[in-house]
PDB file of C-alpha atoms and ligand atoms in Angstrom:
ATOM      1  CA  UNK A   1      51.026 -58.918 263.010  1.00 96.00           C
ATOM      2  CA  UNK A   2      47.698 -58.507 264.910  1.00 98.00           C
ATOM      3  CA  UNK A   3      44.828 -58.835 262.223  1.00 98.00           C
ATOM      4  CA  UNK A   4      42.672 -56.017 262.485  1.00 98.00           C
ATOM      5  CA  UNK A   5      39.075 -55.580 261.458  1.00 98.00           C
ATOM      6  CA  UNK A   6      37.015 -52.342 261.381  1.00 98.00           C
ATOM      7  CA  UNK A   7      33.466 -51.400 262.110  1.00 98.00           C
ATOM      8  CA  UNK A   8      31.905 -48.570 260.925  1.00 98.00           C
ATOM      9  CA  UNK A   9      28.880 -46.306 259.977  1.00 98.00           C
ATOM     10  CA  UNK A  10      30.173 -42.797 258.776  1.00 97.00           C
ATOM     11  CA  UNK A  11      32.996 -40.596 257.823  1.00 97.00           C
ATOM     12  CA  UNK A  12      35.650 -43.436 259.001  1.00 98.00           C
ATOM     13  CA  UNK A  13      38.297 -40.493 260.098  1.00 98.00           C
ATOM     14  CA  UNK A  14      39.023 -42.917 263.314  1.00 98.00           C
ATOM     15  CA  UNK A  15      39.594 -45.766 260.625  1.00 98.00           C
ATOM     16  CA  UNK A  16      42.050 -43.129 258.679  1.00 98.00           C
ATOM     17  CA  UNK A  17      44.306 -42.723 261.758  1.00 98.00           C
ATOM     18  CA  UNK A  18      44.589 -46.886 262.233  1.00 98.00           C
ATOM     19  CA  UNK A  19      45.124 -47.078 258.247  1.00 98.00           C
ATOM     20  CA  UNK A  20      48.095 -44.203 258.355  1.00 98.00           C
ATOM     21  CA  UNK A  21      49.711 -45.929 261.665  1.00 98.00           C
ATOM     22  CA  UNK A  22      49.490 -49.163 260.711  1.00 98.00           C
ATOM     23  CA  UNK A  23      51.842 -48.415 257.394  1.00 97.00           C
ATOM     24  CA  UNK A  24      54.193 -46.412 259.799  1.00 97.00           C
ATOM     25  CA  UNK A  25      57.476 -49.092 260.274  1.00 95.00           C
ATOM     26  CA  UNK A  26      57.336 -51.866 263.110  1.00 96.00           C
ATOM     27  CA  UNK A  27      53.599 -51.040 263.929  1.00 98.00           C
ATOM     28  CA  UNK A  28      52.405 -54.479 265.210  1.00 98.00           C
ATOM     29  CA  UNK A  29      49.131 -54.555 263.576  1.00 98.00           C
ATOM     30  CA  UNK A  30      47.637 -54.707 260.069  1.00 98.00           C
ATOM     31  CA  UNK A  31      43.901 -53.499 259.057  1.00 98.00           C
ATOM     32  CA  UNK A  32      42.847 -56.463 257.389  1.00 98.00           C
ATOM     33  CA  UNK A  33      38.967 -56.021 256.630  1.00 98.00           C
ATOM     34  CA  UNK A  34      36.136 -53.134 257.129  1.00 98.00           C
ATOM     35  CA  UNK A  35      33.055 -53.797 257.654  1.00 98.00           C
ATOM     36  CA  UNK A  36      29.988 -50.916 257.150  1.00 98.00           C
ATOM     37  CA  UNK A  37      26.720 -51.082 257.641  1.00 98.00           C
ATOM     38  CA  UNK A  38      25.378 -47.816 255.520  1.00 97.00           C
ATOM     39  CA  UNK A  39      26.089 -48.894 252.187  1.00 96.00           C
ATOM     40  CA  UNK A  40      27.762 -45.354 251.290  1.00 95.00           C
ATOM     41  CA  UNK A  41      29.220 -44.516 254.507  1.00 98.00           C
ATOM     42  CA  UNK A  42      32.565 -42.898 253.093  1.00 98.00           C
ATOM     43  CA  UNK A  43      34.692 -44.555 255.283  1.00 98.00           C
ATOM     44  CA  UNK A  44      34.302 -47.615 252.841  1.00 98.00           C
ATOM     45  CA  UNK A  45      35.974 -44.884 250.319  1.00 98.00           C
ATOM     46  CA  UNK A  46      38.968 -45.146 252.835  1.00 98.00           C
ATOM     47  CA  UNK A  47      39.566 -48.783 253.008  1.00 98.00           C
ATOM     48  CA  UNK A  48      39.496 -49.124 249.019  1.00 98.00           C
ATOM     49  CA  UNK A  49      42.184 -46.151 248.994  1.00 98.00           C
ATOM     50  CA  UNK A  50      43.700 -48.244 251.255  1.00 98.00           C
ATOM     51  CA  UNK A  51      43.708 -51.092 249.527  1.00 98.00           C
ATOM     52  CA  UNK A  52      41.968 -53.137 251.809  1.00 98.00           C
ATOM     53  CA  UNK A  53      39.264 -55.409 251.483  1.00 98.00           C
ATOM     54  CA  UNK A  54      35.537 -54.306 253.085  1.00 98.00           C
ATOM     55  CA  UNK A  55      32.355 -55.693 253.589  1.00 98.00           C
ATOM     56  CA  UNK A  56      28.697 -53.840 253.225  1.00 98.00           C
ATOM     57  CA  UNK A  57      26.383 -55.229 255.349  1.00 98.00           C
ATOM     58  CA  UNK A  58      23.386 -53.213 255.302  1.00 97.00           C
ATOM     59  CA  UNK A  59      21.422 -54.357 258.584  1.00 95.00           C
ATOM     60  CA  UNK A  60      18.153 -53.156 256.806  1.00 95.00           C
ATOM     61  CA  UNK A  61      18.558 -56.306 254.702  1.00 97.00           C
ATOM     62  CA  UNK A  62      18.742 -58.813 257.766  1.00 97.00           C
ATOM     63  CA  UNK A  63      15.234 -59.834 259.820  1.00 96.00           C
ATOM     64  CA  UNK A  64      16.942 -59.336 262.926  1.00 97.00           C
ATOM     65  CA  UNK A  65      19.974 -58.157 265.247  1.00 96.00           C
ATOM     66  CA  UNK A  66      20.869 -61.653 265.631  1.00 97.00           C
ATOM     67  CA  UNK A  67      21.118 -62.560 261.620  1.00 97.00           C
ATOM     68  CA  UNK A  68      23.089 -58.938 260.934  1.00 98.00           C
ATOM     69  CA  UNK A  69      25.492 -59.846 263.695  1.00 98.00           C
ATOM     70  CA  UNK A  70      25.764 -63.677 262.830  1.00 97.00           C
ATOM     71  CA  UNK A  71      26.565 -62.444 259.441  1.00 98.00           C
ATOM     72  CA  UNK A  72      28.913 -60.034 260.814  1.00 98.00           C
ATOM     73  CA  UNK A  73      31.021 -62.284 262.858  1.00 97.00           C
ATOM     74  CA  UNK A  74      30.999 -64.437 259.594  1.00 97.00           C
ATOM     75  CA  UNK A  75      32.966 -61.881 257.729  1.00 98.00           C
ATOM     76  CA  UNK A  76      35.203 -61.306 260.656  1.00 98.00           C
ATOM     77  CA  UNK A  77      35.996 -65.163 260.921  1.00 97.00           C
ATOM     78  CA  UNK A  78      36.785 -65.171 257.237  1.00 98.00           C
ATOM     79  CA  UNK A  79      39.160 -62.638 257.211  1.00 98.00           C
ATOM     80  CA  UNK A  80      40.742 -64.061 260.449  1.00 98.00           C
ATOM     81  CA  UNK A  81      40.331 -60.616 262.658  1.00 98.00           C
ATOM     82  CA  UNK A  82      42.271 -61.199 265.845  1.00 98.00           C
ATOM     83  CA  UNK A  83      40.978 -57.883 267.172  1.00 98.00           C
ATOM     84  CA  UNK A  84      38.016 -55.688 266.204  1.00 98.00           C
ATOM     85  CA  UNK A  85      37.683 -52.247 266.371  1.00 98.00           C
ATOM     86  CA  UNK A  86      34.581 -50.255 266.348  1.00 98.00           C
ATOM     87  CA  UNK A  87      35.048 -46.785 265.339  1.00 98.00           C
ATOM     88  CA  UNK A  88      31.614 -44.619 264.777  1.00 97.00           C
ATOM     89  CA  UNK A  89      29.717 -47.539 264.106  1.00 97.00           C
ATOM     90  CA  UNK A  90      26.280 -46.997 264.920  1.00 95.00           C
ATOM     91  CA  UNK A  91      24.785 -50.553 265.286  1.00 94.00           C
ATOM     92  CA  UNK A  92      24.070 -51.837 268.835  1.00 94.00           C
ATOM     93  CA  UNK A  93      25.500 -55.147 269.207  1.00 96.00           C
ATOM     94  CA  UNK A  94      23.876 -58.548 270.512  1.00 97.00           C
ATOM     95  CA  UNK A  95      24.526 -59.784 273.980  1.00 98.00           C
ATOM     96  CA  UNK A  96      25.711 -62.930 272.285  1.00 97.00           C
ATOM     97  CA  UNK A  97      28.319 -60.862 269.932  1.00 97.00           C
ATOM     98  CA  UNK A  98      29.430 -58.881 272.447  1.00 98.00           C
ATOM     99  CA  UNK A  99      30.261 -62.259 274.487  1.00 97.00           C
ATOM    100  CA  UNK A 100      31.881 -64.320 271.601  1.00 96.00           C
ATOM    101  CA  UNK A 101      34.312 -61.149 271.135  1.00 97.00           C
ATOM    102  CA  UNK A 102      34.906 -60.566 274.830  1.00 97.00           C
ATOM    103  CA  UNK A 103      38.247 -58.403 275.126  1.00 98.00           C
ATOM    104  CA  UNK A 104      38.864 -58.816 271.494  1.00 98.00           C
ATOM    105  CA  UNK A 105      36.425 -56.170 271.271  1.00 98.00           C
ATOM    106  CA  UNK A 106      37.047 -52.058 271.490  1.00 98.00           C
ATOM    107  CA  UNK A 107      34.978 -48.956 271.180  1.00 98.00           C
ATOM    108  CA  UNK A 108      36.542 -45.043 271.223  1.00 98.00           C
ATOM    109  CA  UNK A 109      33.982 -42.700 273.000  1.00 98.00           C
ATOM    110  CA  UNK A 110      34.109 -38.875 272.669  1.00 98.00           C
ATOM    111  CA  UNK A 111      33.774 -38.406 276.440  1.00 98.00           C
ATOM    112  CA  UNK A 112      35.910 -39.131 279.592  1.00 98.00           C
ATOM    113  CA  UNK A 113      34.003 -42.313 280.496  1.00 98.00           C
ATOM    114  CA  UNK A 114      31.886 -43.071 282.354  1.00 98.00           C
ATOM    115  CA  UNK A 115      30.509 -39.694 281.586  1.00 98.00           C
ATOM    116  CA  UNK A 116      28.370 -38.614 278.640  1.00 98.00           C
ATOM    117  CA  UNK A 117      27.536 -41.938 277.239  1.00 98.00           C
ATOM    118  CA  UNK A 118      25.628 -42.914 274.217  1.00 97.00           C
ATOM    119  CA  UNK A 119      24.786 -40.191 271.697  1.00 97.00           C
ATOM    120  CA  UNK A 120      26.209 -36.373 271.419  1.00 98.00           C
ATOM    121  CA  UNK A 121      29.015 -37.067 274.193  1.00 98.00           C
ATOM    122  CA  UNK A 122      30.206 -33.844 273.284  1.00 98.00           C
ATOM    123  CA  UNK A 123      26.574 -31.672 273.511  1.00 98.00           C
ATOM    124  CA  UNK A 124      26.410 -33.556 276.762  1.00 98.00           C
ATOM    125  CA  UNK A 125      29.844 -32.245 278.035  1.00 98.00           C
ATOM    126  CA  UNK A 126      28.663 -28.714 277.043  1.00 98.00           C
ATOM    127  CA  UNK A 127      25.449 -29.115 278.426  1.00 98.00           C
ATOM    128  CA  UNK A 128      27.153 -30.643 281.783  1.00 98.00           C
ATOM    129  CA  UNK A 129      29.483 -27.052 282.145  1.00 98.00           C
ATOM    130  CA  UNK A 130      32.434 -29.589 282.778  1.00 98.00           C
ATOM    131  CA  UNK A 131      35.967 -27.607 282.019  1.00 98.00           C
ATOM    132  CA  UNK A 132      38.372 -30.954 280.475  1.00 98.00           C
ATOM    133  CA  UNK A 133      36.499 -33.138 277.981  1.00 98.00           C
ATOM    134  CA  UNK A 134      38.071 -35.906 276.188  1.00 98.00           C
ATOM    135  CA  UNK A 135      37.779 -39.484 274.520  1.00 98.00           C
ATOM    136  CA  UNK A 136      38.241 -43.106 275.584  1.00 98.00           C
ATOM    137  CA  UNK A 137      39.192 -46.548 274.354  1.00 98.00           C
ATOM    138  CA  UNK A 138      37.636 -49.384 276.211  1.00 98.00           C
ATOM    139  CA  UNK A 139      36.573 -52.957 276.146  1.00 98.00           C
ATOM    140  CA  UNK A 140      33.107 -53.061 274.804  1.00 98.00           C
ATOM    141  CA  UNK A 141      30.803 -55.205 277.823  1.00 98.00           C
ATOM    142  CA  UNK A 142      27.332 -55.447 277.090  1.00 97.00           C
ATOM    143  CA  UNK A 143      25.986 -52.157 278.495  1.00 95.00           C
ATOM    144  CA  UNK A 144      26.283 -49.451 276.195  1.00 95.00           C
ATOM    145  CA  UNK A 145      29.853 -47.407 276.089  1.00 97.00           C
ATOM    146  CA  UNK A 146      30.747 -49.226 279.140  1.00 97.00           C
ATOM    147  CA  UNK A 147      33.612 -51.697 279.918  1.00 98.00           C
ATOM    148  CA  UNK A 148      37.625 -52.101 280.906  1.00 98.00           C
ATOM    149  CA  UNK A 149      39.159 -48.652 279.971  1.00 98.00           C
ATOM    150  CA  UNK A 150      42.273 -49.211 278.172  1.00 98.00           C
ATOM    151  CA  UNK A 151      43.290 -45.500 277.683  1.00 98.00           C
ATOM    152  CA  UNK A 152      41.719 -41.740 277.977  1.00 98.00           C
ATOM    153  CA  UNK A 153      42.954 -38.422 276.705  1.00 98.00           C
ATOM    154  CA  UNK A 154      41.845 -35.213 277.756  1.00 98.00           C
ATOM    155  CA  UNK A 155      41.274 -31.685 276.102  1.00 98.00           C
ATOM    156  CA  UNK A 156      40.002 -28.391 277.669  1.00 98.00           C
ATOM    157  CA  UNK A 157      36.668 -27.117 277.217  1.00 98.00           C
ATOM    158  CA  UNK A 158      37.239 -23.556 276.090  1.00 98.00           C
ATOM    159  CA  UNK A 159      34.734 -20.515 276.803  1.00 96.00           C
ATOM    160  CA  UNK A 160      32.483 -20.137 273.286  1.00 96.00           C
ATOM    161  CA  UNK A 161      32.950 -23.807 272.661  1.00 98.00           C
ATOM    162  CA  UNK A 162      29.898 -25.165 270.410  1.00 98.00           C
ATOM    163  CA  UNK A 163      29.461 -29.537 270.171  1.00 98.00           C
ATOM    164  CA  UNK A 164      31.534 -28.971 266.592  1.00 98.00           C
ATOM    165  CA  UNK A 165      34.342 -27.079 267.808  1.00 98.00           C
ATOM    166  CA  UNK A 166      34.308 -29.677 270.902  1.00 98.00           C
ATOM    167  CA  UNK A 167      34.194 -32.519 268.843  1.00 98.00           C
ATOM    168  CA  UNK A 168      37.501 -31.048 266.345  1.00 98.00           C
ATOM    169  CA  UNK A 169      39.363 -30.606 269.662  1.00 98.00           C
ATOM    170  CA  UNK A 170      38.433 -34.306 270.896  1.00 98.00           C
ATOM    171  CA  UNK A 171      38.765 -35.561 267.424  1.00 98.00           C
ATOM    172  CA  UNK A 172      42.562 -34.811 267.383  1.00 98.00           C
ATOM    173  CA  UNK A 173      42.929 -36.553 270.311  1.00 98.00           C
ATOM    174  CA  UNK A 174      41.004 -39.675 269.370  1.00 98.00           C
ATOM    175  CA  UNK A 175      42.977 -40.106 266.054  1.00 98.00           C
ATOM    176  CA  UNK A 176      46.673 -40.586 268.366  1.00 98.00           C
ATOM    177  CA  UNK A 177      44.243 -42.740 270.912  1.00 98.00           C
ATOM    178  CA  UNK A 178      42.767 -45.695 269.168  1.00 98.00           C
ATOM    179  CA  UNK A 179      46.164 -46.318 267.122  1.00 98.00           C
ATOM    180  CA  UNK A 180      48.507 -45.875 270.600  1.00 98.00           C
ATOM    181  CA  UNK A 181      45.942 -48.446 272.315  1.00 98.00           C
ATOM    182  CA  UNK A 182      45.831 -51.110 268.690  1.00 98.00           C
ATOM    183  CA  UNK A 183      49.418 -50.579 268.829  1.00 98.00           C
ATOM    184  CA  UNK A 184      50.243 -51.819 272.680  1.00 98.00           C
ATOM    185  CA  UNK A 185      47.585 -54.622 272.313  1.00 98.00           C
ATOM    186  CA  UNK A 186      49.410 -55.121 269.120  1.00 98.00           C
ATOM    187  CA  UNK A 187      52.616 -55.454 271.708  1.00 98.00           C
ATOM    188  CA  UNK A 188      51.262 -57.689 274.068  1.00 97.00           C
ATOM    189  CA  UNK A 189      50.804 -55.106 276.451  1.00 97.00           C
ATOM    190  CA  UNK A 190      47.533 -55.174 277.505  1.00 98.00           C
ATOM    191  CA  UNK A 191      45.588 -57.150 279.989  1.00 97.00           C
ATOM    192  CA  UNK A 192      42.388 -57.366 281.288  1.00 97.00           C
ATOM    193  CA  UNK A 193      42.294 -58.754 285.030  1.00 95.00           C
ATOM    194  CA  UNK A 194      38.967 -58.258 287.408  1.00 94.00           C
ATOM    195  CA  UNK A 195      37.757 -55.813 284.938  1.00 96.00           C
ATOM    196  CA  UNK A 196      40.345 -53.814 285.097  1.00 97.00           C
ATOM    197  CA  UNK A 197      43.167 -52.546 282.175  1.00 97.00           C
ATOM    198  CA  UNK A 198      46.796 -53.453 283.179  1.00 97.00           C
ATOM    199  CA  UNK A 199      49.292 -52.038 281.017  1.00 97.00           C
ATOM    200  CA  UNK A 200      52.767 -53.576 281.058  1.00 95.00           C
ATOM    201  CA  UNK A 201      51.908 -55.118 284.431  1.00 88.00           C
ATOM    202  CA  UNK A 202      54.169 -57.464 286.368  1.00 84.00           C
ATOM    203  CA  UNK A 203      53.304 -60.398 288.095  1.00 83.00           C
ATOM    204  CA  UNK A 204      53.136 -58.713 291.418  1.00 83.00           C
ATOM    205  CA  UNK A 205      50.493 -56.239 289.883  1.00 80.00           C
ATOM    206  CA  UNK A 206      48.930 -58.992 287.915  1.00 78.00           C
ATOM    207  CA  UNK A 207      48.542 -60.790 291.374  1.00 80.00           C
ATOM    208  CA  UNK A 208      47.540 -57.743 293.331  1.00 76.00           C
ATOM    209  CA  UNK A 209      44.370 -57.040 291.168  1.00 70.00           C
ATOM    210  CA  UNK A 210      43.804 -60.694 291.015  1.00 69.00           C
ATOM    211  CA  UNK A 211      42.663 -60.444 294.536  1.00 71.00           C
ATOM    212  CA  UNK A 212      39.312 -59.022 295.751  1.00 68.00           C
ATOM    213  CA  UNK A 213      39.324 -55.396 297.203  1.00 67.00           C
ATOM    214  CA  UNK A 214      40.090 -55.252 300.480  1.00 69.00           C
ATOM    215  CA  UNK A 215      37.477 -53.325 302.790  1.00 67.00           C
TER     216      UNK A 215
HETATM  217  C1  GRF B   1      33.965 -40.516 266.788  1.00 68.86           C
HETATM  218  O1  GRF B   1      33.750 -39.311 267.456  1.00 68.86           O
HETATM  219  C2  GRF B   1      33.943 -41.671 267.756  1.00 68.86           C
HETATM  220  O2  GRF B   1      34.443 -41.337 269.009  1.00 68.86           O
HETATM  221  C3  GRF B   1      32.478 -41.974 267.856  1.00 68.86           C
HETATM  222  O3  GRF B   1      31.978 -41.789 266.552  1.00 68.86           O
HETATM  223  C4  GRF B   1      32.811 -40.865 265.850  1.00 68.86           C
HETATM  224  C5  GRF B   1      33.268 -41.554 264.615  1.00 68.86           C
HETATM  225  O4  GRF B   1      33.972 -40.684 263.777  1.00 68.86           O
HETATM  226  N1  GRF B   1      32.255 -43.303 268.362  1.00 68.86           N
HETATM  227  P1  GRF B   1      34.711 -41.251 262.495  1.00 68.86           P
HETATM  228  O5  GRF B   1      33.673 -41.990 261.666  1.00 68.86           O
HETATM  229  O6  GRF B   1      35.793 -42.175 262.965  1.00 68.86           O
HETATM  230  O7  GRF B   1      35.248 -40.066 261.782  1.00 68.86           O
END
């Protein structure tokens, strides 16, 4: 089983989906901690419905980004997280976090990277007039929403669309994302070669991105 820890800030609905697929048979990973940073952020209501263990770690009460995330990656060692998930949590992460938990490390975006990063994804799709929106899963690297994609989905943008009726549509998707991606890292699937995501890649694949570009 692939220990699991979760990151969050909010509502947690992204932590709901990895909950209800990790007690689905043979899924290859467990949620084994969450960790929040807004002391009432109801995803924390979640995890103890869940029966599983969380941590409130208000960064307000740290002098710095390097004590909150020192203390942060000392929950994460305690509770032996193999892999850790962020899912809508709001904190930007140190350089030297970001490094220790180098492709142990995902984010899910509400846009169709590397569009529409940081904040309101989905206002920013409107705003853009693009017609097919979406979400991804990546790698987290340290520039923000940026790094190895491991899997997108798309929806359509439909005429009348508002950023909430955008971000239900996406939000469907996102909820059968994170789990499908925790599930095939879960499975061994998954590697990370040049910067790029290889799923279920043979050797001659594995050896073909191993090699610079050719110009
Ligand atoms: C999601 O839209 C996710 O893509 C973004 O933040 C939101 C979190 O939602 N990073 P929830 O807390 O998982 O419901």
């Amino acid at each position: 089983m692939l220990r699991v820890a979760v990151l969050l800030s909010g509502r947690g609905s992204n932590l709901q989906a990895l909950i209800d697929a990790s007690q689905t048979s043979a899924y290859p990973a467990e949620i084994v901690h969450v960790v929040a940073n807004v002391p009432n952020a109801p995803g924390l209501t979640r995890a103890r419905e869940a029966g599983i263990a969380s941590s409130v770690l208000d960064h307000r009460d740290y002098e710095s980004r390097e004590t909150f995330d020192a203390a942060v990656t000392g929950v994460l060692k305690e509770c032996g997280a193999e892999l850790v998930c962020l899912a809508g949590f709001m904190r930007i992460l140190t350089d030297t976090f970001v490094e220790a938990w180098k492709d142990r490390l995902l984010n899910i975006h509400p846009s169709l990277l590397p569009a529409f990063k940081g904040l309101n994804a989905q206002q920013q799709a409107l705003d853009a007039g693009v017609k097919i929106a979406g979400c991804s899963v990546h790698f987290v690297r340290l520039g923000m929403d940026e790094g190895p994609i491991v899997a997108q989905a798309a929806v359509p943008v439909l005429p009348g669309d508002d950023a909430e009726s955008l971000s239900a549509r996406i939000l469907i998707e996102e909820h059968r994302l994170y789990p499908m991606v925790v599930r095939l890292i879960g499975e061994k699937r998954v590697a990370v070669i040049r910067e790029r995501v290889l799923i279920d890649a043979d050797e001659g694949e594995r050896a073909g991105l191993s090699k610079p570009p050719a110009h």
